[in-house]
Structure formats: structure tokens, C-alpha cells
């Protein structure tokens, strides 16, 4: 009997990490697969849909400027009802820890579909960091039927919470599948976005790539981060900071207020995925608070300084490629300067590591679902 699969996502990172799953299910006999995007993100989501050539069957188109958690959550739950009733999926796939993940899971639970959670079991064990993602993960875990955990650490987190072992599958992270697919596409095709980056940044020797968006860093955290980046740039004129600035207004205001006009800081728009992969490959050091970048960079051999106090991704920290530096100015400046001034430390942190998988996560997920 044909199984009905609904794949739901809403933000840039979910789209990147779900893209290979969409392709795999669409090519698979025995499944009727539809894609629903909530549109929690718009431009940043559309960049990914375009690159991976995904045409959603349902687009809730919910994003409004500076949206609140209250409105977004309630809209997703309400609007998902019609999609679920129209298609009647047996299985709903959600990913990670966003508001889309949590609210789409609740709606699917109400509808009676079985929820399959990809990137399950990540925990900082601090309900407020990252906020609200740690809560989103726990709520989703509590109501889903199948948990696709990227690593043994994430599996252990779920087991400790009483999740049944037979409902957990360790798969690796699908971001590695997406990254490998993208690197292959980049190698065999020409992308205008990459060509224009090459013109602009091809000659930059010492690039520091920066991204940031975490809600718990909004306000003072971002002011600190920007002051730190300013000091790093002024102290190291032979380095260029390249910063694709997230579209969240809470991020853009402090970033442009403090960093615009500094000659070796280049503020650019969020990049299409292949262009961002090119930037990661070109960079010497990455400074970020992003979850996905923490997973991708070790595969590319790039040292990452994470502007957070905790991480749900301890594997790369243990492997030595990722260092937590918090969101205080002094520590960000100190640890960046350390990497710049100490080639031995730099070499140690830039060893290639792949703690998040071998690019076969989607295959493992598909094999599991086929047997149900
Ligand atoms: C969201 C997720 C976060 C994820 C991040 C990835 C929640 C609560 N937060 O945070 O877990 O790590 O995405 O980037 O689920 N905006 C645009 N265009 C876009 C995207 C965002 O203009 O394409 C602006 C809008 O004003 C929007 C605001 O950014 O209201 C915030 O977007 P939202 O998805 O609520 O929060 P993020 O900070 O993006
Ligand atoms: N990314 C991108 N363009 C950019 C910045 C990031 O395509 O300009 C990709 C990055 O490679 C990673 C994902 O977006 O796969 C991370 O998204 P984000 O940092 O917004 O969210 P998080 O991973 O923290 O949830």
C-alpha cells in the first residue's frame, strides 16, 4: 500500500537539511510525498528551494516582519489543519528545533499522523539556551513516533528521557548529505552567485567568516559581538571579516550601526547555499552562533569559534575543531587573536573531522521507513 509522506519545514537550515530527503522520497516507489513549507522564513527559504529545485505542494507563506513566537506558533498550528486534512499523511517529517518543527508536530499529533523527527535528541540541558529551541526539541520528542538521531550522544539523550530504543535510529546528520551533494554540484556547474563572490573576495588571503542570529544573543549579546568584531578588524588589518547578515531586524540594526564603514569588514546579504559553502571553504576562521555551521565546518577543516555558552553539538568541541567563546567581547577578541597569532593552535583546530556523519543519513532514514 502506498504510504503518504508529508515533509514540513520553514526556515533556511531546515530546508538545507531536508532537501536531500525530499529528493529521495520523491524518487521512491511506494510513497506519495508532498512538501509543505510554512514560510517561517521567506527570502532565506526561497534561496534554498531554488538551489535544490524544490517546488512545495503547500506554502503557508506565514512570515511577517519581526514576527513573535506567539503569533507564529498559533498560525502554524491553525494553518496546518487544512493541509493535514487535504492530504491525510500517514507520516509527517519535521526537522530540528524551530517554531515550525514544534508547531507542525503539534498539528500533526492532533491530526493523528505519525511524526518522524530528524536531527532528534540534541540537548544543551538548559531550557533557556538556545531559546526557544531547547524547548522546541523536547516538545517534539515527546509527541513523535520515530527519532532519527544524528549521533550516539543524541541517542543517549533520548534514552535518558525514556524514549524507547526501538524508535530511535542513529543516522548521522542530513546536513552532511546536503553538503556533499552541494559540493558535487558546485564542482560540476557554474553558479552566478559564486562567480560574483570570486570577483569580490577571490583575492582575500585571510578571511574571517561570521554569521549570527540566536534569539538569546539579541540585545546586549549582539552589541558585544559587534564590538568584538570591530576590535578584531582594527587590530588585524591584514584580515578581512566577511559577514552575510541574517535578515532578522534584531540582528541587522546593531550589525549595521556598529560595523558599517569599517574598511576590512564586509557586510553582505544572506548567501545562497552554494555561495556560502564557497565562503566557508575560502575562509581561515569561522565565528558563528549557528547550529548548522558548527556541523559543516569540521567537514571542511575550518576552525570555528562559537559565540554561545553552551552547545547541543558537543562532538566537534570534543574533536577540537569547535571552541565555545560565549558572547562577551573580551573572550571573542582573545580567542580569535589566539588563533591568528598561534599557527600551531590553528593547525590543531583545522584538522578534518567528520563527527556528524558520512553523507548516508537519508539512506538510513529511507530504509527504516520502508520497513514499517
Ligand atoms: C529562526 C529559528 C531558529 C533558527 C533560525 C535559522 C525559531 C524560533 N527560530 O530564527 O531556530 O536557528 O531561524 O536562521 O524558530 N526574516 C526575513 N526574511 C527571511 C527570514 C527572516 O525578513 O527570509 C526576518 C523577519 O523580519 C522575521 C525575522 O527575521 O520576522 C525573524 O524570523 P524567525 O524565523 O522568527 O527567527 P530567526 O531569528 O530567523
Ligand atoms: N547559510 C547559508 N547562507 C548564509 C549563511 C548560512 O546558506 O548566508 C547556511 C549554512 O551553511 C548552514 C545554515 O545556513 O547550513 C545555517 O543556518 P542558520 O545559521 O540560519 O541556522 P541554524 O543552523 O543556527 O539553525
Coordinates of C-alpha atoms and ligand atoms in Angstrom, one line a residue:
X1 CA 0.0 0.0 0.0
X2 CA 1.3 3.5 -0.9
X3 CA 2.4 5.4 2.2
X4 CA 1.6 9.1 2.3
X5 CA 4.5 11.3 3.4
X6 CA 4.4 15.0 4.3
X7 CA 7.7 16.8 4.7
X8 CA 7.3 20.1 6.6
X9 CA 9.9 22.8 7.1
X10 CA 10.0 26.6 7.3
X11 CA 13.5 28.1 7.8
X12 CA 16.8 28.1 5.9
X13 CA 18.6 25.5 7.9
X14 CA 15.6 23.1 7.9
X15 CA 15.3 23.4 4.1
X16 CA 19.0 22.7 3.6
X17 CA 18.9 19.6 5.8
X18 CA 15.6 18.3 4.4
X19 CA 16.4 18.9 0.7
X20 CA 18.1 15.5 0.2
X21 CA 15.1 13.8 2.0
X22 CA 12.6 15.4 -0.4
X23 CA 14.6 14.3 -3.4
X24 CA 15.0 10.7 -2.0
X25 CA 11.3 10.3 -1.2
X26 CA 10.1 11.8 -4.5
X27 CA 12.2 9.2 -6.4
X28 CA 11.0 6.3 -4.2
X29 CA 8.2 3.9 -5.3
X30 CA 5.6 3.0 -2.8
X31 CA 5.4 6.6 -1.4
X32 CA 3.3 9.6 -2.2
X33 CA 5.3 12.5 -1.0
X34 CA 4.3 16.1 -0.6
X35 CA 6.2 19.1 0.7
X36 CA 4.7 21.8 2.9
X37 CA 6.6 24.9 3.7
X38 CA 5.3 27.2 6.5
X39 CA 7.2 30.2 5.1
X40 CA 8.5 31.0 8.6
X41 CA 11.4 32.4 6.6
X42 CA 10.8 33.8 3.1
X43 CA 13.8 35.1 1.2
X44 CA 16.2 32.8 3.0
X45 CA 14.0 29.8 2.5
X46 CA 13.4 30.6 -1.2
X47 CA 17.2 30.7 -1.8
X48 CA 17.4 27.1 -0.7
X49 CA 14.3 26.0 -2.6
X50 CA 15.7 27.5 -5.7
X51 CA 19.2 25.9 -5.4
X52 CA 17.8 22.4 -4.6
X53 CA 15.0 22.8 -7.1
X54 CA 12.2 22.1 -4.7
X55 CA 8.6 23.2 -5.5
X56 CA 6.5 23.0 -2.4
X57 CA 3.0 21.5 -2.7
X58 CA 1.8 23.7 0.1
X59 CA 3.2 27.1 1.0
X60 CA 1.6 28.7 4.1
X61 CA 3.6 31.9 3.4
X62 CA 3.3 32.9 7.1
X63 CA 6.4 35.2 7.7
X64 CA 5.8 38.8 8.8
X65 CA 8.5 41.2 9.7
X66 CA 9.7 40.9 13.2
X67 CA 7.3 38.1 14.0
X68 CA 6.6 36.9 17.5
X69 CA 6.8 33.4 18.8
X70 CA 3.1 33.7 19.9
X71 CA 1.7 34.6 16.5
X72 CA 4.0 32.3 14.5
X73 CA 3.2 29.3 16.7
X74 CA -0.5 29.8 16.7
X75 CA -0.6 30.5 12.9
X76 CA 1.3 27.3 12.0
X77 CA -0.9 25.1 14.1
X78 CA -4.1 26.7 12.7
X79 CA -2.9 26.7 9.1
X80 CA -1.5 23.2 9.1
X81 CA -5.0 21.8 9.8
X82 CA -6.2 22.3 6.2
X83 CA -3.0 20.8 4.8
X84 CA -3.3 17.7 7.0
X85 CA -7.0 17.3 6.2
X86 CA -6.4 17.7 2.5
X87 CA -3.6 15.2 2.2
X88 CA -4.1 12.9 5.2
X89 CA -0.5 11.9 5.6
X90 CA 0.5 8.6 7.4
X91 CA 3.8 10.1 8.3
X92 CA 4.9 13.7 8.8
X93 CA 8.6 14.5 8.8
X94 CA 9.9 17.5 10.7
X95 CA 13.4 18.6 11.4
X96 CA 15.3 20.1 14.3
X97 CA 14.1 22.7 16.7
X98 CA 12.4 25.7 15.2
X99 CA 8.9 27.0 15.8
X100 CA 7.9 25.3 12.6
X101 CA 9.2 22.0 13.9
X102 CA 7.4 22.2 17.2
X103 CA 4.1 23.7 15.9
X104 CA 3.9 21.4 12.9
X105 CA 4.4 18.5 15.2
X106 CA 1.6 19.5 17.5
X107 CA -0.7 20.0 14.5
X108 CA 0.3 16.5 13.1
X109 CA -0.2 15.0 16.5
X110 CA -3.7 16.4 16.7
X111 CA -4.4 15.0 13.2
X112 CA -3.3 11.6 14.1
X113 CA -0.3 11.3 11.7
X114 CA 2.9 9.6 12.9
X115 CA 5.6 12.2 13.4
X116 CA 9.2 11.4 12.3
X117 CA 11.8 13.8 13.8
X118 CA 15.0 14.3 12.0
X119 CA 18.0 15.6 14.0
X120 CA 16.4 14.3 17.2
X121 CA 17.9 14.2 20.6
X122 CA 20.1 17.3 20.6
X123 CA 20.2 18.8 24.0
X124 CA 22.1 21.6 25.9
X125 CA 20.1 20.6 29.1
X126 CA 19.5 24.3 29.6
X127 CA 15.8 25.1 28.7
X128 CA 16.7 28.8 28.0
X129 CA 19.7 28.3 25.7
X130 CA 19.2 28.2 22.9
X131 CA 15.8 29.9 23.3
X132 CA 13.3 28.7 22.4
X133 CA 14.9 25.8 20.5
X134 CA 15.7 23.6 23.5
X135 CA 12.1 23.6 24.5
X136 CA 11.0 23.0 20.9
X137 CA 13.2 19.9 20.7
X138 CA 11.8 18.5 23.9
X139 CA 8.2 19.1 23.0
X140 CA 8.7 17.5 19.6
X141 CA 10.5 14.4 21.1
X142 CA 7.6 14.0 23.5
X143 CA 5.0 13.6 20.7
X144 CA 6.8 12.0 17.8
X145 CA 6.9 8.3 16.9
X146 CA 10.3 7.9 15.3
X147 CA 13.5 9.7 16.3
X148 CA 16.3 10.0 13.8
X149 CA 19.3 10.9 16.0
X150 CA 22.5 12.2 14.3
X151 CA 25.0 10.7 16.8
X152 CA 25.3 8.3 19.8
X153 CA 25.3 11.4 22.1
X154 CA 21.9 12.4 20.8
X155 CA 20.6 8.8 21.1
X156 CA 21.8 8.7 24.7
X157 CA 19.9 12.0 25.5
X158 CA 16.7 10.4 24.2
X159 CA 17.2 7.2 26.1
X160 CA 17.7 9.1 29.3
X161 CA 14.3 10.8 28.7
X162 CA 12.6 7.4 28.4
X163 CA 12.3 7.2 24.6
X164 CA 12.0 3.5 23.5
X165 CA 15.2 2.3 22.0
X166 CA 13.4 0.6 19.0
X167 CA 12.0 4.0 18.0
X168 CA 15.5 5.6 17.6
X169 CA 17.8 5.3 14.6
X170 CA 21.3 6.7 14.5
X171 CA 21.7 8.2 11.1
X172 CA 24.4 10.9 11.1
X173 CA 23.2 14.4 10.3
X174 CA 21.5 15.0 7.0
X175 CA 23.5 18.3 6.7
X176 CA 26.5 16.2 5.6
X177 CA 24.3 14.6 2.8
X178 CA 23.3 18.1 1.7
X179 CA 26.9 19.5 2.0
X180 CA 28.4 16.6 -0.1
X181 CA 25.6 16.9 -2.7
X182 CA 26.2 20.7 -2.9
X183 CA 30.0 20.3 -3.2
X184 CA 29.5 17.9 -6.1
X185 CA 27.0 20.3 -7.8
X186 CA 29.4 23.3 -7.3
X187 CA 32.3 21.2 -8.8
X188 CA 30.3 20.4 -11.9
X189 CA 28.2 23.5 -12.5
X190 CA 28.8 27.3 -12.7
X191 CA 26.8 29.4 -10.2
X192 CA 26.5 33.2 -10.8
X193 CA 26.4 33.7 -7.0
X194 CA 29.8 32.0 -6.7
X195 CA 31.2 33.8 -9.7
X196 CA 30.3 37.2 -8.2
X197 CA 31.8 36.2 -4.8
X198 CA 35.0 35.2 -6.6
X199 CA 35.2 38.6 -8.2
X200 CA 34.7 40.3 -4.9
X201 CA 36.6 38.1 -2.5
X202 CA 38.7 35.8 -4.6
X203 CA 41.9 37.8 -3.7
X204 CA 41.3 37.9 0.0
X205 CA 44.0 35.9 1.8
X206 CA 42.9 35.9 5.4
X207 CA 39.1 35.7 5.6
X208 CA 37.2 35.5 8.8
X209 CA 33.6 34.4 8.0
X210 CA 30.9 35.5 10.5
X211 CA 27.2 34.6 11.0
X212 CA 24.9 35.2 13.9
X213 CA 21.2 35.2 14.8
X214 CA 20.4 33.5 18.1
X215 CA 17.5 35.0 20.0
X216 CA 19.3 34.8 23.3
X217 CA 22.0 37.0 21.9
X218 CA 19.6 39.7 20.7
X219 CA 20.2 43.0 22.6
X220 CA 23.4 43.2 24.6
X221 CA 24.8 40.0 23.2
X222 CA 24.8 41.4 19.7
X223 CA 26.2 44.7 20.8
X224 CA 29.1 42.8 22.5
X225 CA 29.6 40.6 19.4
X226 CA 29.8 43.6 17.1
X227 CA 32.2 45.5 19.4
X228 CA 34.4 42.4 19.4
X229 CA 34.3 42.1 15.6
X230 CA 35.2 45.8 15.3
X231 CA 38.2 45.3 17.6
X232 CA 39.4 42.2 15.7
X233 CA 39.2 44.1 12.4
X234 CA 41.0 47.1 13.7
X235 CA 43.8 45.1 15.3
X236 CA 44.3 42.9 12.3
X237 CA 44.3 45.0 9.1
X238 CA 45.6 42.0 7.0
X239 CA 42.4 40.1 7.8
X240 CA 39.0 40.7 6.2
X241 CA 35.8 39.9 8.0
X242 CA 33.1 38.8 5.7
X243 CA 29.6 38.8 7.3
X244 CA 26.4 37.7 5.5
X245 CA 23.9 39.4 7.8
X246 CA 20.8 37.5 8.8
X247 CA 17.5 39.2 7.8
X248 CA 16.2 39.4 11.3
X249 CA 15.8 43.1 12.2
X250 CA 17.1 42.4 15.7
X251 CA 20.4 41.4 14.2
X252 CA 20.7 43.9 11.3
X253 CA 20.3 47.0 13.4
X254 CA 23.3 46.6 15.7
X255 CA 25.4 45.0 13.0
X256 CA 24.9 47.9 10.5
X257 CA 25.0 50.6 13.2
X258 CA 28.4 49.4 14.6
X259 CA 30.2 47.7 11.7
X260 CA 29.2 49.5 8.5
X261 CA 32.0 51.6 7.0
X262 CA 35.0 49.7 8.6
X263 CA 37.2 49.1 5.7
X264 CA 38.1 45.4 6.4
X265 CA 34.6 44.4 7.4
X266 CA 32.3 43.4 4.5
X267 CA 28.7 43.2 5.4
X268 CA 26.8 41.3 2.7
X269 CA 23.3 39.8 2.2
X270 CA 22.5 36.2 3.2
X271 CA 24.1 34.0 0.6
X272 CA 22.6 31.2 -1.4
X273 CA 23.8 27.8 -0.1
X274 CA 26.5 27.1 -2.8
X275 CA 27.9 30.6 -2.3
X276 CA 28.0 30.2 1.4
X277 CA 29.8 26.8 1.0
X278 CA 32.3 28.6 -1.2
X279 CA 32.8 31.2 1.5
X280 CA 33.3 28.6 4.2
X281 CA 35.9 26.9 2.0
X282 CA 37.7 30.2 1.4
X283 CA 37.8 31.3 5.0
X284 CA 40.5 30.8 7.5
X285 CA 38.4 31.1 10.6
X286 CA 34.6 31.0 11.2
X287 CA 32.9 32.9 14.0
X288 CA 29.3 32.0 14.4
X289 CA 26.4 31.1 16.7
X290 CA 24.8 28.9 14.1
X291 CA 24.0 25.3 14.6
X292 CA 24.4 24.1 11.0
X293 CA 27.7 25.9 10.5
X294 CA 29.1 24.1 13.6
X295 CA 28.3 20.8 11.8
X296 CA 29.6 21.8 8.4
X297 CA 32.8 23.5 9.2
X298 CA 34.6 20.4 10.8
X299 CA 34.0 18.6 7.5
X300 CA 35.7 21.4 5.7
X301 CA 38.6 21.6 8.1
X302 CA 37.8 25.1 9.4
X303 CA 38.2 26.1 13.0
X304 CA 35.0 27.5 14.5
X305 CA 34.6 29.9 17.4
X306 CA 31.0 29.6 18.7
X307 CA 29.5 32.7 20.3
X308 CA 27.4 30.8 22.8
X309 CA 27.9 29.5 26.3
X310 CA 26.5 26.0 25.6
X311 CA 26.1 23.8 22.6
X312 CA 23.9 20.9 21.8
X313 CA 26.7 19.7 19.4
X314 CA 29.5 18.6 21.8
X315 CA 31.0 16.2 19.3
X316 CA 33.0 18.9 17.4
X317 CA 34.1 20.6 20.6
X318 CA 35.4 17.2 21.8
X319 CA 37.1 16.7 18.5
X320 CA 38.9 20.1 19.0
X321 CA 37.6 21.9 15.8
X322 CA 35.0 24.0 17.7
X323 CA 35.6 26.2 20.7
X324 CA 32.8 27.9 22.7
X325 CA 33.7 31.5 23.3
X326 CA 30.4 32.9 24.7
X327 CA 29.0 36.4 23.7
X328 CA 31.3 38.6 25.8
X329 CA 33.5 40.9 23.9
X330 CA 36.8 40.2 25.6
X331 CA 36.7 36.4 25.2
X332 CA 35.7 36.6 21.5
X333 CA 38.6 39.0 20.8
X334 CA 41.1 36.9 22.9
X335 CA 40.3 33.6 21.3
X336 CA 40.3 35.0 17.8
X337 CA 43.6 36.6 18.3
X338 CA 45.0 33.4 19.7
X339 CA 44.1 31.6 16.5
X340 CA 45.6 34.3 14.4
X341 CA 48.8 34.5 16.4
X342 CA 49.4 30.8 17.0
X343 CA 49.8 28.7 13.9
X344 CA 50.2 25.5 16.0
X345 CA 46.9 26.1 17.6
X346 CA 45.4 26.9 14.3
X347 CA 46.7 23.7 12.7
X348 CA 45.3 21.7 15.6
X349 CA 41.9 23.2 15.2
X350 CA 41.8 22.8 11.4
X351 CA 42.2 19.1 11.2
X352 CA 39.5 17.5 9.2
X353 CA 36.8 15.9 11.4
X354 CA 33.5 14.4 10.5
X355 CA 31.7 13.7 13.7
X356 CA 28.3 14.3 12.1
X357 CA 28.1 11.5 9.6
X358 CA 29.2 10.1 6.3
X359 CA 26.5 11.5 4.0
X360 CA 24.3 8.4 4.2
X361 CA 21.8 9.7 6.7
X362 CA 19.0 9.9 4.2
X363 CA 19.6 6.3 3.0
X364 CA 19.3 5.1 6.6
X365 CA 16.1 7.1 7.2
X366 CA 14.5 5.7 4.0
X367 CA 15.5 2.1 4.8
X368 CA 13.9 2.4 8.2
X369 CA 10.6 3.9 6.8
X370 CA 10.4 1.3 4.0
X371 CA 10.3 -1.5 6.7
X372 CA 7.4 0.0 8.6
Ligands
LIG1 C1 14.7 31.1 13.2 C2 14.6 29.9 14.2 C3 15.9 29.5 14.7 C4 16.8 29.1 13.5 C5 16.9 30.3 12.6 C6 17.7 30.0 11.4 C7 12.7 29.9 15.7 C8 12.1 30.5 16.9 N1 13.8 30.5 15.4 O1 15.3 32.2 13.8 O2 15.8 28.3 15.5 O3 18.1 28.8 14.0 O4 15.6 30.6 12.1 O5 18.1 31.1 10.7 O6 12.1 29.0 15.1 N2 13.4 37.4 8.2 C9 13.2 37.9 6.9 N3 13.4 37.1 5.8 C10 13.7 35.8 6.0 C11 13.9 35.3 7.3 C12 13.8 36.2 8.4 O7 12.9 39.1 6.7 O8 13.9 35.1 5.0 C13 13.2 38.4 9.3 C14 11.7 38.7 9.5 O9 11.6 40.0 10.0 C15 11.3 37.7 10.6 C16 12.5 37.7 11.5 O10 13.6 37.7 10.5 O11 10.1 38.1 11.3 C17 12.7 36.6 12.4 O12 12.5 35.3 11.8 P1 12.3 34.0 12.7 O13 12.2 32.8 11.9 O14 11.1 34.2 13.7 O15 13.6 34.0 13.6 P2 15.1 33.7 13.3 O16 15.9 34.6 14.1 O17 15.2 33.7 11.8
LIG2 N1 23.9 29.5 5.3 C1 23.6 29.9 4.0 N2 23.8 31.3 3.7 C2 24.3 32.2 4.6 C3 24.6 31.7 5.9 C4 24.4 30.4 6.2 O1 23.2 29.1 3.2 O2 24.5 33.3 4.2 C5 23.7 28.1 5.7 C6 24.8 27.4 6.4 O3 25.7 26.8 5.6 C7 24.0 26.3 7.3 C8 22.7 27.0 7.5 O4 22.6 28.1 6.6 O5 23.8 25.2 6.5 C9 22.7 27.6 8.9 O6 21.6 28.4 9.1 P1 21.4 29.4 10.3 O7 22.7 29.7 10.9 O8 20.5 30.5 9.9 O9 20.6 28.5 11.3 P2 21.0 27.4 12.4 O10 21.8 26.3 11.8 O11 21.7 28.1 13.5 O12 19.6 26.9 12.9

